[in-house]
Coordinates of C-alpha atoms in Angstrom, one line a residue:
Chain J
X1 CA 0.0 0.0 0.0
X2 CA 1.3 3.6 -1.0
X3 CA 1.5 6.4 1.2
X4 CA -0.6 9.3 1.3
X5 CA 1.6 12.3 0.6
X6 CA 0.0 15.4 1.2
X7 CA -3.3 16.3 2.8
X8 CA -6.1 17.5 0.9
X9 CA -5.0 20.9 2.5
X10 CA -2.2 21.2 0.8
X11 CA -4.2 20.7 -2.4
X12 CA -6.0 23.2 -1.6
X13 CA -3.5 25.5 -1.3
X14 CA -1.4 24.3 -4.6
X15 CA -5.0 25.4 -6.4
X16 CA -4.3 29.2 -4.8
X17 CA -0.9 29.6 -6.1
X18 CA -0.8 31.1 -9.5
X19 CA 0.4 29.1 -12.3
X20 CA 2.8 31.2 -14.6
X21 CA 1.4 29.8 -17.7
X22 CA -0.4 27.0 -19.4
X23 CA -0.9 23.6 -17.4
X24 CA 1.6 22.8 -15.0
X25 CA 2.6 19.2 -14.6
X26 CA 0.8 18.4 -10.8
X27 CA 3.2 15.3 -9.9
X28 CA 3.2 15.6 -6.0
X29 CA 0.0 14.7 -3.7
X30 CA -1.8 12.3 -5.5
X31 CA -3.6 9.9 -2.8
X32 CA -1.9 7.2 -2.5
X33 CA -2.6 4.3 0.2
X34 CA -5.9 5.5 1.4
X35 CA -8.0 2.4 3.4
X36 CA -9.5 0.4 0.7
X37 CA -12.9 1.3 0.4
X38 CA -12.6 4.9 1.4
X39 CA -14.4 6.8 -1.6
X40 CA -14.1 10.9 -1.5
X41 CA -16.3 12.7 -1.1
X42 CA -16.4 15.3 -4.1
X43 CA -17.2 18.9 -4.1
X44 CA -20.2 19.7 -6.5
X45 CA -18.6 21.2 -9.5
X46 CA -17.0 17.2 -9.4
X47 CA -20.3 15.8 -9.0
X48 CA -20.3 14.2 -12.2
X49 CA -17.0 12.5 -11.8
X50 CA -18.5 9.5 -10.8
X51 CA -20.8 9.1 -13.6
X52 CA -18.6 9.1 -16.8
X53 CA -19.8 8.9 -20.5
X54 CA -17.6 7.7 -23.3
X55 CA -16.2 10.2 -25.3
X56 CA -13.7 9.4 -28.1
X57 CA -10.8 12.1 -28.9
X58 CA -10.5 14.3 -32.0
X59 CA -7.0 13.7 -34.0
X60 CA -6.8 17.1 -35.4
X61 CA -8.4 20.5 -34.2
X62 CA -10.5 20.9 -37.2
X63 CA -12.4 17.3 -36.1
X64 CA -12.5 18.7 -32.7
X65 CA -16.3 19.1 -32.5
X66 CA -16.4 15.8 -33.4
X67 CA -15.2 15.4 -29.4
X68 CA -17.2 17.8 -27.7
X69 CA -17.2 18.4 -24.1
X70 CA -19.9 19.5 -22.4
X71 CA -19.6 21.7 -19.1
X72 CA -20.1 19.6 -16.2
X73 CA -20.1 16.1 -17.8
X74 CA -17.3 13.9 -17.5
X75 CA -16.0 11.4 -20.0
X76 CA -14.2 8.3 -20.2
X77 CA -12.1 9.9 -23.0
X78 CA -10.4 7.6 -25.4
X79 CA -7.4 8.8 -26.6
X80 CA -5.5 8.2 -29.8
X81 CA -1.6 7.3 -30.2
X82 CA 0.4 10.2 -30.2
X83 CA 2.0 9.5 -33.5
X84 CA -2.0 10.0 -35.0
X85 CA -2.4 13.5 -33.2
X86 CA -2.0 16.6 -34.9
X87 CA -1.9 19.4 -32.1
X88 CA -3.3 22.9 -33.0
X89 CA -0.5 24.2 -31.1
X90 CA 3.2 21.9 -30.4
X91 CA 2.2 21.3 -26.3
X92 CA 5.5 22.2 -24.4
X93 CA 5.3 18.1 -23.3
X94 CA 4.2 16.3 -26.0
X95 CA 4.9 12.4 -24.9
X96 CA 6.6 9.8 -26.8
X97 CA 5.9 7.7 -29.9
X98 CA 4.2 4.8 -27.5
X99 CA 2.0 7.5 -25.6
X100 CA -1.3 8.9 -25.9
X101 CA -3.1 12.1 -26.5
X102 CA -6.0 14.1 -28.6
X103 CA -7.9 17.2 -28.8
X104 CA -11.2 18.5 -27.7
X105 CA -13.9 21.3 -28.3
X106 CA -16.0 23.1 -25.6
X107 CA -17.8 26.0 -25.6
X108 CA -18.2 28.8 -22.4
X109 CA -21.3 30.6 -22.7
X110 CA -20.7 32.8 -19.6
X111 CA -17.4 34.0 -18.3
X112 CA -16.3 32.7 -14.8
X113 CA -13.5 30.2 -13.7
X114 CA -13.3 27.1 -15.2
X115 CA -11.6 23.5 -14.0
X116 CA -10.2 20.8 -16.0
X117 CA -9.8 17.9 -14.1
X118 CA -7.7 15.1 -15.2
X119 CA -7.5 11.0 -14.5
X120 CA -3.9 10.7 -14.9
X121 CA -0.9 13.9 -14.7
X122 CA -1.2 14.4 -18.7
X123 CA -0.3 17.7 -19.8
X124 CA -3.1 19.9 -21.0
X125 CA -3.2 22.8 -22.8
X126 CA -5.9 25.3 -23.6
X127 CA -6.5 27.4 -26.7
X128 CA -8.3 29.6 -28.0
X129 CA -8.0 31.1 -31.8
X130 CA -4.7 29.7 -31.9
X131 CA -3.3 31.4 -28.4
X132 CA -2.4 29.0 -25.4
X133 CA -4.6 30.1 -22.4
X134 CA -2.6 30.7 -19.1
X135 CA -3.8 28.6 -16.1
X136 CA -4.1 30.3 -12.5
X137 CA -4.5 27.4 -10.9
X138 CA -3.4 23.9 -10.3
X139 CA -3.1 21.1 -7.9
X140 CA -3.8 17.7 -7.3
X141 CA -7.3 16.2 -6.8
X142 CA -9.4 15.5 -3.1
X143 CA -7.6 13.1 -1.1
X144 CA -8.8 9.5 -1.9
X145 CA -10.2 10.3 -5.1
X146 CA -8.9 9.2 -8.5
X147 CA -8.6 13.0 -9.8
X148 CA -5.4 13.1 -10.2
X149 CA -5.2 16.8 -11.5
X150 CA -7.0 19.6 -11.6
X151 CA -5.6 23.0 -13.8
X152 CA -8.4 26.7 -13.4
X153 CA -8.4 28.9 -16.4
X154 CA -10.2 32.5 -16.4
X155 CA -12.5 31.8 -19.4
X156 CA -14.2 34.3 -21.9
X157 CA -17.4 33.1 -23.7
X158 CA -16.3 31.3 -26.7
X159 CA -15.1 27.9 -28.2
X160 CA -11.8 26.8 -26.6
X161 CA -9.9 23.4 -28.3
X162 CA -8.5 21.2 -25.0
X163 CA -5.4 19.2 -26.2
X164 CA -4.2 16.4 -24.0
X165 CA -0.6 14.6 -24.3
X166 CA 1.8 12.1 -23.0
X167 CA -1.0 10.0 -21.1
X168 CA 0.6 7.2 -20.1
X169 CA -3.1 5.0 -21.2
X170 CA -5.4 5.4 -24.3
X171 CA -8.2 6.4 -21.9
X172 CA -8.2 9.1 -19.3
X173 CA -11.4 10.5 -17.2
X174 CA -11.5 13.8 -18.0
X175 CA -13.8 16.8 -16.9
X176 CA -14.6 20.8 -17.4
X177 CA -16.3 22.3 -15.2
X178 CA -17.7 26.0 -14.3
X179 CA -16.4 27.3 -10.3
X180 CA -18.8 28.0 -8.6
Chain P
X1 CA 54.4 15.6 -63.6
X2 CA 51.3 13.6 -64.2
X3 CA 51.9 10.8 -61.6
X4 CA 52.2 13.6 -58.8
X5 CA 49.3 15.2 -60.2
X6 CA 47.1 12.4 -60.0
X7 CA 48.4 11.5 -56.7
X8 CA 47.5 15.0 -55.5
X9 CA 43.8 14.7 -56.7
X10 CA 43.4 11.0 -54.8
X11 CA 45.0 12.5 -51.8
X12 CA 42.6 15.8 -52.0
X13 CA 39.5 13.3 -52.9
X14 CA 40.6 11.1 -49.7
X15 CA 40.8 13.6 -47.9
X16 CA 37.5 15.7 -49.1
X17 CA 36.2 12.3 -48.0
X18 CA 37.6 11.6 -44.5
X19 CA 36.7 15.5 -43.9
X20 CA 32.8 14.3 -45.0
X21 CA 32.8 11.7 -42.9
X22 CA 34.0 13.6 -39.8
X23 CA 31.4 15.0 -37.5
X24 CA 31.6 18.8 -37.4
X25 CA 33.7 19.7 -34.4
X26 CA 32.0 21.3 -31.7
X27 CA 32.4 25.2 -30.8
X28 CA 32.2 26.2 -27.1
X29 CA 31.9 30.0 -27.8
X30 CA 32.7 30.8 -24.2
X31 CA 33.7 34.1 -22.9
X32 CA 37.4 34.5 -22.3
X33 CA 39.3 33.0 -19.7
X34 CA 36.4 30.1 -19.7
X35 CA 37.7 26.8 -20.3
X36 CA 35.0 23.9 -21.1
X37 CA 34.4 21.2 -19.3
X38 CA 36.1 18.3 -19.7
X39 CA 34.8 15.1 -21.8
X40 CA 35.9 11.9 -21.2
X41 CA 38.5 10.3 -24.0
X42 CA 36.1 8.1 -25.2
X43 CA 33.3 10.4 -26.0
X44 CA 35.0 13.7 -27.7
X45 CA 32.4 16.7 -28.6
X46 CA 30.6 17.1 -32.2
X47 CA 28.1 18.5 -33.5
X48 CA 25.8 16.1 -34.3
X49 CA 26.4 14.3 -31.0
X50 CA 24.9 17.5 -29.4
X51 CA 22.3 17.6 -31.7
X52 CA 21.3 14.1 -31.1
X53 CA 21.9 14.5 -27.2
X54 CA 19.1 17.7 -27.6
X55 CA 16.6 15.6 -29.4
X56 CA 16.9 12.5 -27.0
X57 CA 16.9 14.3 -23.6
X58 CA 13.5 15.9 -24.9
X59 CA 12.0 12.8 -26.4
X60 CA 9.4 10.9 -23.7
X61 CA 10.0 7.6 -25.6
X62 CA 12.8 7.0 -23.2
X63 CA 10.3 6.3 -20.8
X64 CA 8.2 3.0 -20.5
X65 CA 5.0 4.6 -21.1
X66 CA 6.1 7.1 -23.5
X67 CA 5.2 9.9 -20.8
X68 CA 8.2 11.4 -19.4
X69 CA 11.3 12.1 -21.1
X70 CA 14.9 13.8 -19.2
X71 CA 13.0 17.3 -20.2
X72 CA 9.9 16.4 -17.7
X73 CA 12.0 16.8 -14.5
X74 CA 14.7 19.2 -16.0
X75 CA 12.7 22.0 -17.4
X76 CA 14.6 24.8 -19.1
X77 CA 12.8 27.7 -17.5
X78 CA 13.6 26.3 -14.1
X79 CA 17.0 26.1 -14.7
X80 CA 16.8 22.7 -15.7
X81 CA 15.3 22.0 -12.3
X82 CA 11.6 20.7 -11.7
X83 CA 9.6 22.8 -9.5
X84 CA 8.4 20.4 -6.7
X85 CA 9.8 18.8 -3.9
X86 CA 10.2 15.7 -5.6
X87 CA 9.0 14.3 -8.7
X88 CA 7.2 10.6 -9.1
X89 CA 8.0 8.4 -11.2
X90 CA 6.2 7.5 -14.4
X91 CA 4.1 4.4 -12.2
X92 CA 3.6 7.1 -9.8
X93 CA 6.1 6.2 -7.2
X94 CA 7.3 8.8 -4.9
X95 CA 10.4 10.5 -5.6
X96 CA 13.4 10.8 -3.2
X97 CA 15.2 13.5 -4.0
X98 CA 14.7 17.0 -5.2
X99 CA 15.8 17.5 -9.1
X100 CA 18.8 19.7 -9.3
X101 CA 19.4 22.1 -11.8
X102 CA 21.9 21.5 -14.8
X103 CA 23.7 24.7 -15.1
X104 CA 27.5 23.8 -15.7
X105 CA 26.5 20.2 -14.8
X106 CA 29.8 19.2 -17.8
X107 CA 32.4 20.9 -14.7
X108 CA 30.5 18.6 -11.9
X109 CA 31.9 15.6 -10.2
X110 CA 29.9 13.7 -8.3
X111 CA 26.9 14.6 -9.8
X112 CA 24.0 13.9 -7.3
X113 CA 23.0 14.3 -4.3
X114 CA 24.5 11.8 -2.2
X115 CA 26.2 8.7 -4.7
X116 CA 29.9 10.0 -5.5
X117 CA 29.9 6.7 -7.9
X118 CA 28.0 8.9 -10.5
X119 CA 30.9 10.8 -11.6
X120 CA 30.7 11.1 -15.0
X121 CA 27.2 12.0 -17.0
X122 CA 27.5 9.5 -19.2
X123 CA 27.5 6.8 -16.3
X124 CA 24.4 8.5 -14.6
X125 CA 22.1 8.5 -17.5
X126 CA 21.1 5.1 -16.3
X127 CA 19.9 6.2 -13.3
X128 CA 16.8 8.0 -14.5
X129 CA 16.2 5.7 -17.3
X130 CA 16.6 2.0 -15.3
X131 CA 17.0 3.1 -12.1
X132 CA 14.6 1.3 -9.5
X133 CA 15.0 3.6 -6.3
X134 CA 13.0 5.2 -7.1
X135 CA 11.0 4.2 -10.8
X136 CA 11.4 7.2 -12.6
X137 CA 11.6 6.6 -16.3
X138 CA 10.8 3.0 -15.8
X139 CA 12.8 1.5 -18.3
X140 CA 14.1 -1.5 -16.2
X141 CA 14.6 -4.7 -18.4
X142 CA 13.4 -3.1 -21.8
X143 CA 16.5 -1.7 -23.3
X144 CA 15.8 -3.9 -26.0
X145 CA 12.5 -2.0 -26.5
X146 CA 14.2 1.6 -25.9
X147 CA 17.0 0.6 -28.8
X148 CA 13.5 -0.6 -31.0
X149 CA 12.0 2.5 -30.8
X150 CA 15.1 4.6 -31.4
X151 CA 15.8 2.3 -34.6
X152 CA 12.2 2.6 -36.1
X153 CA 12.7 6.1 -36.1
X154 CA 14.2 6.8 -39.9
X155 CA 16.0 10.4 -38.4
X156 CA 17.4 8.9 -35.9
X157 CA 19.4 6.0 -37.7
X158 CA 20.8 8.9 -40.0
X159 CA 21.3 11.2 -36.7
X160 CA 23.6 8.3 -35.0
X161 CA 25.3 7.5 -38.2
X162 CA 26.4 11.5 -38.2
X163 CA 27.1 11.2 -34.5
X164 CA 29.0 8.2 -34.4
X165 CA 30.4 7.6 -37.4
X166 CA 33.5 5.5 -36.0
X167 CA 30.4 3.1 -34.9
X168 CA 28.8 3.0 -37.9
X169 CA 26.0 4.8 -36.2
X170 CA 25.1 2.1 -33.7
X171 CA 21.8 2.2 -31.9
X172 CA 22.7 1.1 -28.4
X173 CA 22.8 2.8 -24.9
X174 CA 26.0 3.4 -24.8
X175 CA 25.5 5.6 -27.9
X176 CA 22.4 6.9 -26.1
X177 CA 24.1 7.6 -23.0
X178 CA 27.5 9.5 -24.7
X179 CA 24.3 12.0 -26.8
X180 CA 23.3 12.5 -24.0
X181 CA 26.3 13.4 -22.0
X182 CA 27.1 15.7 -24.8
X183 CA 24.4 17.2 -24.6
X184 CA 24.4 18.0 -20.8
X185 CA 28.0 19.4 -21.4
X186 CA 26.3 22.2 -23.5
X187 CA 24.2 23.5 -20.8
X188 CA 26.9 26.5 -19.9
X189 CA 25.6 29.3 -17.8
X190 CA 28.3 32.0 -17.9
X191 CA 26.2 35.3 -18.1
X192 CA 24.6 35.8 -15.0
X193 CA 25.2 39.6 -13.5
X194 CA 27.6 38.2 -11.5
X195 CA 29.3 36.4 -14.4
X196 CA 29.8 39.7 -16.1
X197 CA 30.9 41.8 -12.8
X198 CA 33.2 39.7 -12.4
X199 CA 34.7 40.4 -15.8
X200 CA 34.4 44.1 -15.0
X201 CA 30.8 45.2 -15.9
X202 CA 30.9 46.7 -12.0
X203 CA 28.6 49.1 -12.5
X204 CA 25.1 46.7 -12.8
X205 CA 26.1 45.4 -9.7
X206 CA 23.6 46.2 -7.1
X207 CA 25.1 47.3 -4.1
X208 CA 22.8 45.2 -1.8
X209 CA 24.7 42.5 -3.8
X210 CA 27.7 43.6 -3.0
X211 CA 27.2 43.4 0.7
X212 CA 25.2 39.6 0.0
X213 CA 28.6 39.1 -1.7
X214 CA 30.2 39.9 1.5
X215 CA 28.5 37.8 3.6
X216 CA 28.1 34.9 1.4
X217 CA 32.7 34.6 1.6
X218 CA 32.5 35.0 5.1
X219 CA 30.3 32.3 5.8
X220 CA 28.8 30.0 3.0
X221 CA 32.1 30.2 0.8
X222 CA 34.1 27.4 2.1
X223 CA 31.2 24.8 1.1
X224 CA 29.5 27.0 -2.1
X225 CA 33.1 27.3 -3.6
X226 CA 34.6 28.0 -7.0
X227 CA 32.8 29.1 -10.4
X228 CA 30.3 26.7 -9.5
X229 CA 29.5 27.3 -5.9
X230 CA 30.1 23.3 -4.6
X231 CA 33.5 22.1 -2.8
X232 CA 31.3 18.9 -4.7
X233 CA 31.8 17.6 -1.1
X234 CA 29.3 15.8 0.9
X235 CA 27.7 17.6 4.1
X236 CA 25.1 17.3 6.8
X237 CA 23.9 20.9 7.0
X238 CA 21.8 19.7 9.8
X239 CA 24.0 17.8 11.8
X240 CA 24.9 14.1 11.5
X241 CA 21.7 11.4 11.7
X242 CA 18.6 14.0 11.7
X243 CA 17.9 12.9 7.8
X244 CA 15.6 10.3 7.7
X245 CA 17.3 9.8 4.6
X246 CA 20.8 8.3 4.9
X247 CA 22.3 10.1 2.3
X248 CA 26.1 9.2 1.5
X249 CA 26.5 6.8 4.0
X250 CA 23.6 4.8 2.1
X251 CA 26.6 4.3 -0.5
X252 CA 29.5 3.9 1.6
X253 CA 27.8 1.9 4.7
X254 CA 30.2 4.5 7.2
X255 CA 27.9 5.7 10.3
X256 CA 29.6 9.6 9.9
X257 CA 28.3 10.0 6.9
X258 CA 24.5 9.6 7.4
X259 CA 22.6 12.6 6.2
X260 CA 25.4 13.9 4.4
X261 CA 24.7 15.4 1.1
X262 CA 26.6 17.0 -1.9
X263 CA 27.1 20.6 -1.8
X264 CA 25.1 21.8 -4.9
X265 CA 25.4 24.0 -7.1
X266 CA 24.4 28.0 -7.1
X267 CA 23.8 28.4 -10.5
X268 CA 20.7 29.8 -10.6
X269 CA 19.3 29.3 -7.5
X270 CA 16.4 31.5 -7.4
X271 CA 15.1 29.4 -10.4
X272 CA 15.4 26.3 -8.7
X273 CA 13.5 26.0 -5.8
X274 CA 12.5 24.1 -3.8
X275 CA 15.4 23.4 -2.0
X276 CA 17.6 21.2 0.2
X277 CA 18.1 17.5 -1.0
X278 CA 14.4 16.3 -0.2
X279 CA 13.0 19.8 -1.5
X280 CA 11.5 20.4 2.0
X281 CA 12.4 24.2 2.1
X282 CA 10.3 26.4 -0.2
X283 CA 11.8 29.2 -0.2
X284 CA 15.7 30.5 -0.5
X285 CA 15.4 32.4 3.3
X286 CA 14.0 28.8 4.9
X287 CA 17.2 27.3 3.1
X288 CA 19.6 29.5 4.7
X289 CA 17.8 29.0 7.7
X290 CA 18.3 25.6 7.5
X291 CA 22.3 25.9 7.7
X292 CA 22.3 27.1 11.4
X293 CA 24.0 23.6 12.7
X294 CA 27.2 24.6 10.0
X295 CA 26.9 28.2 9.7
X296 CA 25.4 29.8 13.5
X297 CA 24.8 33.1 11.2
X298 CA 22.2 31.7 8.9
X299 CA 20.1 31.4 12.0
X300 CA 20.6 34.8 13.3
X301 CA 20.6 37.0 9.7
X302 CA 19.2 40.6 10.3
X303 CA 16.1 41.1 8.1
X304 CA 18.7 43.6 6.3
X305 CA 21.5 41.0 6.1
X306 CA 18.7 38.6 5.1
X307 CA 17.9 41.0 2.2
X308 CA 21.4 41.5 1.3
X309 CA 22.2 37.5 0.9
X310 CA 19.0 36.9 -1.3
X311 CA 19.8 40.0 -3.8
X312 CA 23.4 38.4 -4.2
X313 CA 22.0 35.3 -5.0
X314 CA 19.7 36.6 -7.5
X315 CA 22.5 38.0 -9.0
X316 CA 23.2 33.8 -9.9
X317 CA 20.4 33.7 -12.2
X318 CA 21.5 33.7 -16.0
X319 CA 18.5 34.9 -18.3
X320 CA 20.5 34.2 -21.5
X321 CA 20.7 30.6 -20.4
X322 CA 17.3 29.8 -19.1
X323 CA 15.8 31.3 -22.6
X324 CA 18.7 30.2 -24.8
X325 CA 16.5 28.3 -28.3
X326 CA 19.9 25.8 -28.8
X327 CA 19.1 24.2 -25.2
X328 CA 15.3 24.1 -25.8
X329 CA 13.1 21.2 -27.1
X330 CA 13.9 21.2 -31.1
X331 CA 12.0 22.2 -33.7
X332 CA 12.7 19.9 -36.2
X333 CA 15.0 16.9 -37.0
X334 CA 16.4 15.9 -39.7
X335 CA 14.5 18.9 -41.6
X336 CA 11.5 18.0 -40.5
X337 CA 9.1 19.5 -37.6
X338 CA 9.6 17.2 -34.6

């Protein structure tokens, strides 16, 4: 059994600092070695972590509505091989040959603070009309929950493309949500 | 006449050839008085080495799941450092140590923080790559499948064969660990402020960091030493047996040297945080802090004094090298966008 690491607190606080720019890699905290059976309890904007639909990934950003994301919903996203994966924009980490990755569409109606919340610690990044989107936030997930990381980004109504790479698997739970 | 003649044209078409065949010599381009570091015998500087060593210490397919390549941990606007206390590996193992930085990592011997066995970069690149305490790239027992990725990879067959041509461009680790090195060697920070007020641009020297500078001979100088800032000697800042990790001694067996730790490197320090061998101080003043068992001062530092200590330190941090494109993840290979 693996340790716990850090304490939801200091999750918490990792989601205060400021992020310099697009989605930092969140590799320390994940919950590790909590009691079998001990579920998290998730905050609402999570809610629908639990209840995942399958959603396969776009290869190239012009296909991306084909792998819409709807605000609030999670997915089961299935990924493509990174060799199949034409990114919109090169992302800073873009994983090996043998990983996985693949783009997404959403659209923001109403400005506010949005989360991506991530199964695994791929690297994310968001754009918008071609322009990476600075994160202001990021940590790791609640304690003894399978969110593994979580990136905020100060969103503008419009469509935004989500690219994911370097994930490790060719699926990957993945979720945007509105703060409240 | 015509003997000689022809004899001239086959020596100047052997040794137009030869010259082809040779790997482009590598230029340091240092500032004067600078001399580079050394490389081993066996694994002399090119060009193309360098170049190969760039594309392969960015490339993720060096790690089992193709997730995390030498560039994860080492990130070039840290300073080559990582940014967290530790880093996990790619199965999600905790990580032991904090990632140190790579400025001037070619002048360095030992090179981590507590095995003076790693003394060479070409030896340590197995560390990362099959290392088991901790996992990090994973790669234990599937060299084979490292090599078979490397060699399905048209660009990189030519990019060996230019590297290595007294090999015949062989695909193996030791070819993959030498690139590498050479790469490493590259990563030359020499244009920090205090870099250039020490070759007599006095002037852009703030005087707060003058009086840092001050302080900084009188009492951290004997361990942060040289160009470098490291005796590369192995000390418990915080006195002998209060690590939980056992540091050198975990090498050498010897009870003195629990906890002790390689001095590291300065280069860059305010880029490099967190700090201390396990990254458990955040900041640069909990770090000095941390040296009151060795250095009574660092406990007892003046707000002012305090002040004076971190603005020299800053004065470490070389822009030019933490934005230089030739150290960055590539653009292309072999002509083509990577």
């Amino acid at each position: 059994m693996r340790r716990c690491f850090v304490l939801a607190a200091a999750g918490l606080a990792a989601l205060a600092l400021p992020a310099p720019s697009m989605a930092e890699s969140i590799m320390e905290g994940h919950a590790h070695g909590c009691p079998a059976g001990t579920a998290a309890a998730l905050p609402p904007e999570l809610a629908s972590w639990a209840d995942r639909q399958p959603l396969k990934a776009a290869g190239a950003a012009g296909k991306a509505d084909a792998a819409a994301l709807e605000i609030g919903k999670a997915v089961d996203a299935a990924l493509l091989p990174t060799p199949d994966v034409k990114y919109a924009i090169r992302p800073e980490k873009p994983g090996g040959s043998v990983s996985f990755g693949g783009l997404f569409a959403f659209t923001v109606a109403e400005a506010g603070t949005f989360r991506v919340a991530l199964g695994s610690g791929a690297w994310i990044d968001l754009v918008k009309d071609g322009v990476v989107i600075d994160s202001v936030a990021h940590g790791h997930g609640p304690e003894c929950s399978d969110v593994r990381k979580m990136v905020d980004f100060p969103l503008a109504p419009g469509r935004y493309i989500l690219q994911i790479a370097a994930n490790g698997q060719a699926q990957l739970p993945l979720l945007v949500t509105r703060l409240p | 006449m015509r003997r000689l003649s022809i004899g001239l044209t086959a020596l100047t078409a052997l040794a137009l050839g030869t010259a082809a065949a040779r790997p482009a010599q590598w230029l340091w381009n240092l500032p004067e008085g600078v001399e580079p570091p050394p490389a081993p015998a066996d694994n002399p500087m090119n060009a193309a080495k360098v170049e190969l060593g760039r594309r392969l210490f960015y490339d993720a397919d060096l790690s089992v799941d193709g997730t995390m390549s030498c560039a994860t941990c080492h990130e070039q606007k840290r300073a080559f450092a990582d940014g967290n206390r530790t880093r996990p590996g790619v199965h999600g193992d905790p990580g032991r140590r904090n990632v140190p930085g790579l400025a001037n990592v070619g002048y360095l011997s030992p090179l981590t923080w507590a095995d003076p066995r790693l003394s060479t970069l070409e030896v340590q690149v197995a560390v990362p790559i099959f290392g088991e305490t901790p996992v990090e790239m994973g790669m234990k027992g599937k060299e084979q499948e490292l090599l078979r990725r490397l060699s399905r990879d048209k660009c990189y067959i030519r990019m060996f064969r230019n590297a290595f041509p007294e090999r015949r461009g062989t695909i193996d680790m030791p070819a993959v660990s030498k690139a590498l090195a050479a790469f490493q060697r590259t990563l030359l920070s020499h244009a920090s402020l205090y870099d250039r007020y020490r070759r007599g641009e006095e002037s852009a020297f703030p005087a707060a960091a003058r009086r840092g500078e001050a302080l900084f001979g009188a009492h951290c100088a004997s361990c942060h030493s040289g160009g470098n800032f490291t005796d590369q000697q192995f000390h418990a800042i915080e006195g002998k047996g209060t690590s939980s990790d056992m540091g050198l001694a975990e090498i050498t067996g010897l009870p003195e040297d629990h906890g002790r730790f390689r001095t590291p490197s300065l280069r860059n320090v305010a880029l490099t945080g967190p700090y201390l061998h396990d990254g458990s101080a955040a900041s640069l003043p909990e770090a000095i802090a941390r040296h009151a068992f060795m250095v009574p001062l660092a406990g007892t530092l003046t707000p002012a004094q305090r002040d004076d200590l971190l603005a020299f330190l800053d004065t470490l941090t070389d822009r030019e090298f933490v934005e230089n494109p030739k150290f960055a993840y590539p653009e292309t290979a072999c002509g083509k966008p990577l």
